[in-house]
């Protein structure tokens, strides 16, 4: 009957009139007022947000809001502020000598941090996050440098690359003594044995003796008579037990047989010259620079 109210005997609460299975009644329990007030407040807040801030997508744009707020503009301003803060440091890096930079603790810290960021972004995929290198990719923490380990030499290597498309790139190619028929298998095995003897790893003195003759004829022009390499040619030191492609007999044989021609991209034009300088100083500071 319209207007008739029914109350649950157990709880005393008003029912809605809905009954299931004959005796299950639905109670009419309204939401708490505090909950409703919160709901109403959020509705009001959302309307205000839609009016004040960017909110609704349109066909080719979006509602801008009365405040004209844009997260993109906030980020752009933060970047601009960061560049203004860095500007004096970058100018100092570009204008000062390496010795002057090193003598300024604050500037050197800026260079290390900036160089580390550049290294992580551009160099770590090949040289490793710790610059430890991998097979075929030089370790930048040691004292072995193909093209020189001074800051200036490192900077030039970064700028021009190795066998890159830059006009001033470092060029140095090791002949394919086996593939091109310059040496036979016996000679390659002998010269590999001699190369191992330079770092005390030879196990066959007779082979090493024969290999010394081959080395003098075929290898000394680039690696030097003592096998300690020639920086100007990018020829590695073979007497220091530091191996770019592995120091086992088979590794050395493979290097002699097929030659080696590793490549490094030229970073000039890809990253800022000041960033290249910071990167060179950072690499040098890792401990292996000359």
C-alpha positions as a Python dict, from the first residue, in 0.01 Angstrom:
ca = {
    (1, 'X'): (0, 0, 0),
    (2, 'X'): (132, 343, -93),
    (3, 'X'): (268, 534, 208),
    (4, 'X'): (290, 221, 424),
    (5, 'X'): (629, 180, 590),
    (6, 'X'): (759, -154, 710),
    (7, 'X'): (1035, -196, 966),
    (8, 'X'): (1262, -490, 1025),
    (9, 'X'): (1193, -649, 1358),
    (10, 'X'): (1556, -746, 1430),
    (11, 'X'): (1719, -413, 1353),
    (12, 'X'): (1432, -167, 1364),
    (13, 'X'): (1543, -28, 1027),
    (14, 'X'): (1299, 66, 756),
    (15, 'X'): (1280, -178, 465),
    (16, 'X'): (1250, -104, 95),
    (17, 'X'): (970, -355, 42),
    (18, 'X'): (1190, -589, -159),
    (19, 'X'): (1179, -949, -38),
    (20, 'X'): (1373, -1256, -162),
    (21, 'X'): (1306, -1620, -88),
    (22, 'X'): (1008, -1521, 122),
    (23, 'X'): (1193, -1383, 425),
    (24, 'X'): (1505, -1196, 310),
    (25, 'X'): (1422, -826, 323),
    (26, 'X'): (1627, -537, 191),
    (27, 'X'): (1687, -265, 447),
    (28, 'X'): (1666, 100, 351),
    (29, 'X'): (2004, 216, 487),
    (30, 'X'): (2106, 549, 329),
    (31, 'X'): (2473, 637, 276),
    (32, 'X'): (2644, 820, 563),
    (33, 'X'): (2612, 1195, 531),
    (34, 'X'): (2989, 1247, 554),
    (35, 'X'): (3033, 1017, 253),
    (36, 'X'): (2774, 1211, 54),
    (37, 'X'): (2939, 1542, 145),
    (38, 'X'): (3274, 1412, 22),
    (39, 'X'): (3111, 1300, -303),
    (40, 'X'): (2951, 1640, -353),
    (41, 'X'): (3282, 1814, -278),
    (42, 'X'): (3467, 1606, -537),
    (43, 'X'): (3201, 1688, -795),
    (44, 'X'): (3241, 2059, -724),
    (45, 'X'): (3621, 2023, -731),
    (46, 'X'): (3614, 1842, -1065),
    (47, 'X'): (3399, 2112, -1222),
    (48, 'X'): (3640, 2375, -1096),
    (49, 'X'): (3934, 2177, -1232),
    (50, 'X'): (3772, 2148, -1576),
    (51, 'X'): (3725, 2525, -1581),
    (52, 'X'): (4072, 2624, -1454),
    (53, 'X'): (4303, 2359, -1604),
    (54, 'X'): (4343, 2177, -1937),
    (55, 'X'): (4094, 1894, -1927),
    (56, 'X'): (3887, 1803, -2230),
    (57, 'X'): (4022, 1678, -2564),
    (58, 'X'): (3879, 1837, -2876),
    (59, 'X'): (3899, 1733, -3241),
    (60, 'X'): (4237, 1898, -3301),
    (61, 'X'): (4319, 2060, -2968),
    (62, 'X'): (4209, 2058, -2604),
    (63, 'X'): (4048, 2298, -2357),
    (64, 'X'): (4323, 2523, -2221),
    (65, 'X'): (4163, 2626, -1893),
    (66, 'X'): (4132, 2975, -1748),
    (67, 'X'): (4474, 2956, -1578),
    (68, 'X'): (4653, 2868, -1901),
    (69, 'X'): (4857, 2602, -1717),
    (70, 'X'): (5069, 2361, -1922),
    (71, 'X'): (5299, 2088, -1789),
    (72, 'X'): (5499, 2122, -2111),
    (73, 'X'): (5569, 2489, -2034),
    (74, 'X'): (5667, 2398, -1679),
    (75, 'X'): (5921, 2143, -1805),
    (76, 'X'): (6048, 2389, -2066),
    (77, 'X'): (6101, 2649, -1793),
    (78, 'X'): (6283, 2398, -1573),
    (79, 'X'): (6513, 2309, -1863),
    (80, 'X'): (6575, 2677, -1933),
    (81, 'X'): (6658, 2739, -1567),
    (82, 'X'): (6896, 2441, -1564),
    (83, 'X'): (7073, 2569, -1876),
    (84, 'X'): (7115, 2912, -1720),
    (85, 'X'): (7264, 2753, -1409),
    (86, 'X'): (7502, 2541, -1617),
    (87, 'X'): (7602, 2817, -1858),
    (88, 'X'): (7893, 2962, -1652),
    (89, 'X'): (8035, 2612, -1595),
    (90, 'X'): (8007, 2518, -1962),
    (91, 'X'): (8173, 2841, -2066),
    (92, 'X'): (8458, 2772, -1823),
    (93, 'X'): (8503, 2418, -1958),
    (94, 'X'): (8516, 2549, -2314),
    (95, 'X'): (8762, 2832, -2240),
    (96, 'X'): (8995, 2692, -1973),
    (97, 'X'): (9286, 2454, -2014),
    (98, 'X'): (9271, 2101, -1875),
    (99, 'X'): (9513, 2199, -1599),
    (100, 'X'): (9292, 2494, -1499),
    (101, 'X'): (8985, 2274, -1494),
    (102, 'X'): (9157, 2017, -1275),
    (103, 'X'): (9271, 2285, -1031),
    (104, 'X'): (8910, 2399, -977),
    (105, 'X'): (8741, 2136, -757),
    (106, 'X'): (8389, 2262, -824),
    (107, 'X'): (8438, 2280, -1198),
    (108, 'X'): (8603, 1938, -1207),
    (109, 'X'): (8308, 1789, -1021),
    (110, 'X'): (8074, 1943, -1278),
    (111, 'X'): (8286, 1797, -1559),
    (112, 'X'): (8289, 1450, -1402),
    (113, 'X'): (7912, 1446, -1357),
    (114, 'X'): (7846, 1585, -1703),
    (115, 'X'): (8097, 1347, -1861),
    (116, 'X'): (7948, 1052, -1677),
    (117, 'X'): (7602, 1143, -1811),
    (118, 'X'): (7736, 1170, -2166),
    (119, 'X'): (7917, 839, -2125),
    (120, 'X'): (7603, 663, -2003),
    (121, 'X'): (7400, 802, -2294),
    (122, 'X'): (7649, 747, -2575),
    (123, 'X'): (7935, 514, -2481),
    (124, 'X'): (7813, 258, -2228),
    (125, 'X'): (7638, 30, -2483),
    (126, 'X'): (7980, -62, -2627),
    (127, 'X'): (8225, 4, -2344),
    (128, 'X'): (8002, -101, -2054),
    (129, 'X'): (7846, 111, -1781),
    (130, 'X'): (8172, 95, -1585),
    (131, 'X'): (8388, 149, -1897),
    (132, 'X'): (8524, -201, -1840),
    (133, 'X'): (8486, -291, -2206),
    (134, 'X'): (8407, -625, -2365),
    (135, 'X'): (8577, -847, -2619),
    (136, 'X'): (8642, -622, -2916),
    (137, 'X'): (8554, -306, -2718),
    (138, 'X'): (8843, -148, -2524),
    (139, 'X'): (8859, -124, -2147),
    (140, 'X'): (8890, 247, -2071),
    (141, 'X'): (9010, 193, -1713),
    (142, 'X'): (9349, 44, -1796),
    (143, 'X'): (9672, 191, -1936),
    (144, 'X'): (9639, 53, -2288),
    (145, 'X'): (9553, 313, -2553),
    (146, 'X'): (9544, 247, -2925),
    (147, 'X'): (9542, 614, -3024),
    (148, 'X'): (9691, 780, -2717),
    (149, 'X'): (9567, 828, -2362),
    (150, 'X'): (9616, 1202, -2304),
    (151, 'X'): (9303, 1415, -2269),
    (152, 'X'): (9376, 1573, -2607),
    (153, 'X'): (9421, 1233, -2775),
    (154, 'X'): (9105, 1093, -2617),
    (155, 'X'): (8912, 1403, -2724),
    (156, 'X'): (9033, 1364, -3082),
    (157, 'X'): (8936, 996, -3084),
    (158, 'X'): (8588, 1084, -2959),
    (159, 'X'): (8551, 1365, -3212),
    (160, 'X'): (8675, 1180, -3520),
    (161, 'X'): (8612, 815, -3438),
    (162, 'X'): (8800, 517, -3572),
    (163, 'X'): (8741, 410, -3932),
    (164, 'X'): (8429, 627, -3927),
    (165, 'X'): (8284, 846, -4201),
    (166, 'X'): (8457, 1157, -4061),
    (167, 'X'): (8720, 1313, -4287),
    (168, 'X'): (8973, 1319, -4002),
    (169, 'X'): (8894, 975, -3858),
    (170, 'X'): (9170, 752, -3725),
    (171, 'X'): (9262, 494, -3987),
    (172, 'X'): (9439, 171, -3912),
    (173, 'X'): (9370, -169, -4061),
    (174, 'X'): (9542, -494, -3971),
    (175, 'X'): (9609, -711, -4279),
    (176, 'X'): (9428, -1043, -4318),
    (177, 'X'): (9745, -1250, -4332),
    (178, 'X'): (9565, -1581, -4369),
    (179, 'X'): (9260, -1490, -4571),
    (180, 'X'): (9468, -1295, -4821),
    (181, 'X'): (9739, -1563, -4845),
    (182, 'X'): (10018, -1348, -4702),
    (183, 'X'): (10117, -1619, -4452),
    (184, 'X'): (10051, -1991, -4437),
    (185, 'X'): (9907, -2173, -4136),
    (186, 'X'): (10248, -2269, -4001),
    (187, 'X'): (10377, -1914, -4015),
    (188, 'X'): (10061, -1781, -3850),
    (189, 'X'): (10094, -2035, -3570),
    (190, 'X'): (10462, -1947, -3524),
    (191, 'X'): (10408, -1571, -3515),
    (192, 'X'): (10116, -1614, -3273),
    (193, 'X'): (10349, -1813, -3046),
    (194, 'X'): (10606, -1534, -3066),
    (195, 'X'): (10343, -1272, -2980),
    (196, 'X'): (10247, -1474, -2672),
    (197, 'X'): (10614, -1492, -2575),
    (198, 'X'): (10625, -1112, -2551),
    (199, 'X'): (10407, -1133, -2240),
    (200, 'X'): (10557, -1455, -2110),
    (201, 'X'): (10275, -1684, -2227),
    (202, 'X'): (10455, -1891, -2491),
    (203, 'X'): (10467, -2267, -2440),
    (204, 'X'): (10688, -2351, -2737),
    (205, 'X'): (11024, -2173, -2755),
    (206, 'X'): (11112, -2324, -3091),
    (207, 'X'): (10793, -2198, -3254),
    (208, 'X'): (10837, -1859, -3091),
    (209, 'X'): (11189, -1837, -3234),
    (210, 'X'): (11062, -1906, -3585),
    (211, 'X'): (10776, -1664, -3529),
    (212, 'X'): (11019, -1385, -3437),
    (213, 'X'): (11146, -1387, -3793),
    (214, 'X'): (10794, -1365, -3935),
    (215, 'X'): (10710, -1089, -3688),
    (216, 'X'): (11014, -884, -3791),
    (217, 'X'): (10920, -916, -4157),
    (218, 'X'): (10544, -873, -4138),
    (219, 'X'): (10441, -709, -3808),
    (220, 'X'): (10720, -491, -3671),
    (221, 'X'): (10644, -207, -3913),
    (222, 'X'): (10321, -136, -3722),
    (223, 'X'): (10374, -291, -3379),
    (224, 'X'): (10740, -197, -3342),
    (225, 'X'): (11041, -426, -3324),
    (226, 'X'): (10973, -485, -2953),
    (227, 'X'): (10599, -538, -3010),
    (228, 'X'): (10503, -246, -2789),
    (229, 'X'): (10290, -82, -3054),
    (230, 'X'): (10289, 253, -3232),
    (231, 'X'): (10024, 497, -3111),
    (232, 'X'): (10027, 705, -3430),
    (233, 'X'): (9918, 398, -3626),
    (234, 'X'): (9669, 268, -3372),
    (235, 'X'): (9875, -52, -3343),
    (236, 'X'): (9833, -211, -2998),
    (237, 'X'): (10105, -302, -2753),
    (238, 'X'): (10143, -680, -2777),
    (239, 'X'): (10377, -712, -2480),
    (240, 'X'): (10154, -595, -2194),
    (241, 'X'): (9920, -897, -2163),
    (242, 'X'): (9617, -674, -2231),
    (243, 'X'): (9412, -833, -2504),
    (244, 'X'): (9128, -667, -2692),
    (245, 'X'): (9019, -983, -2875),
    (246, 'X'): (9142, -1246, -2629),
    (247, 'X'): (9485, -1371, -2523),
    (248, 'X'): (9456, -1743, -2594),
    (249, 'X'): (9670, -1892, -2871),
    (250, 'X'): (9358, -1948, -3083),
    (251, 'X'): (9249, -1586, -3033),
    (252, 'X'): (9585, -1456, -3153),
    (253, 'X'): (9580, -1695, -3449),
    (254, 'X'): (9233, -1568, -3546),
    (255, 'X'): (9352, -1207, -3526),
    (256, 'X'): (9651, -1277, -3750),
    (257, 'X'): (9452, -1493, -3992),
    (258, 'X'): (9150, -1265, -4041),
    (259, 'X'): (9286, -927, -3938),
    (260, 'X'): (9109, -677, -3714),
    (261, 'X'): (8930, -358, -3808),
    (262, 'X'): (8724, -235, -3514),
    (263, 'X'): (8519, 80, -3562),
    (264, 'X'): (8407, 368, -3344),
    (265, 'X'): (8161, 637, -3457),
    (266, 'X'): (8265, 1001, -3482),
    (267, 'X'): (8079, 1206, -3222),
    (268, 'X'): (8160, 1548, -3369),
    (269, 'X'): (7833, 1693, -3487),
    (270, 'X'): (7634, 1450, -3276),
    (271, 'X'): (7706, 1599, -2935),
    (272, 'X'): (7820, 1947, -2833),
    (273, 'X'): (8197, 2019, -2847),
    (274, 'X'): (8195, 2113, -2479),
    (275, 'X'): (8021, 1786, -2398),
    (276, 'X'): (8291, 1601, -2594),
    (277, 'X'): (8557, 1775, -2387),
    (278, 'X'): (8384, 1682, -2062),
    (279, 'X'): (8353, 1325, -2185),
    (280, 'X'): (8726, 1314, -2268),
    (281, 'X'): (8822, 1447, -1924),
    (282, 'X'): (8583, 1202, -1758),
    (283, 'X'): (8727, 903, -1948),
    (284, 'X'): (9079, 1020, -1864),
    (285, 'X'): (8984, 1047, -1495),
    (286, 'X'): (8876, 684, -1479),
    (287, 'X'): (9236, 597, -1397),
    (288, 'X'): (9385, 474, -1719),
    (289, 'X'): (9474, 802, -1888),
    (290, 'X'): (9831, 891, -1972),
}
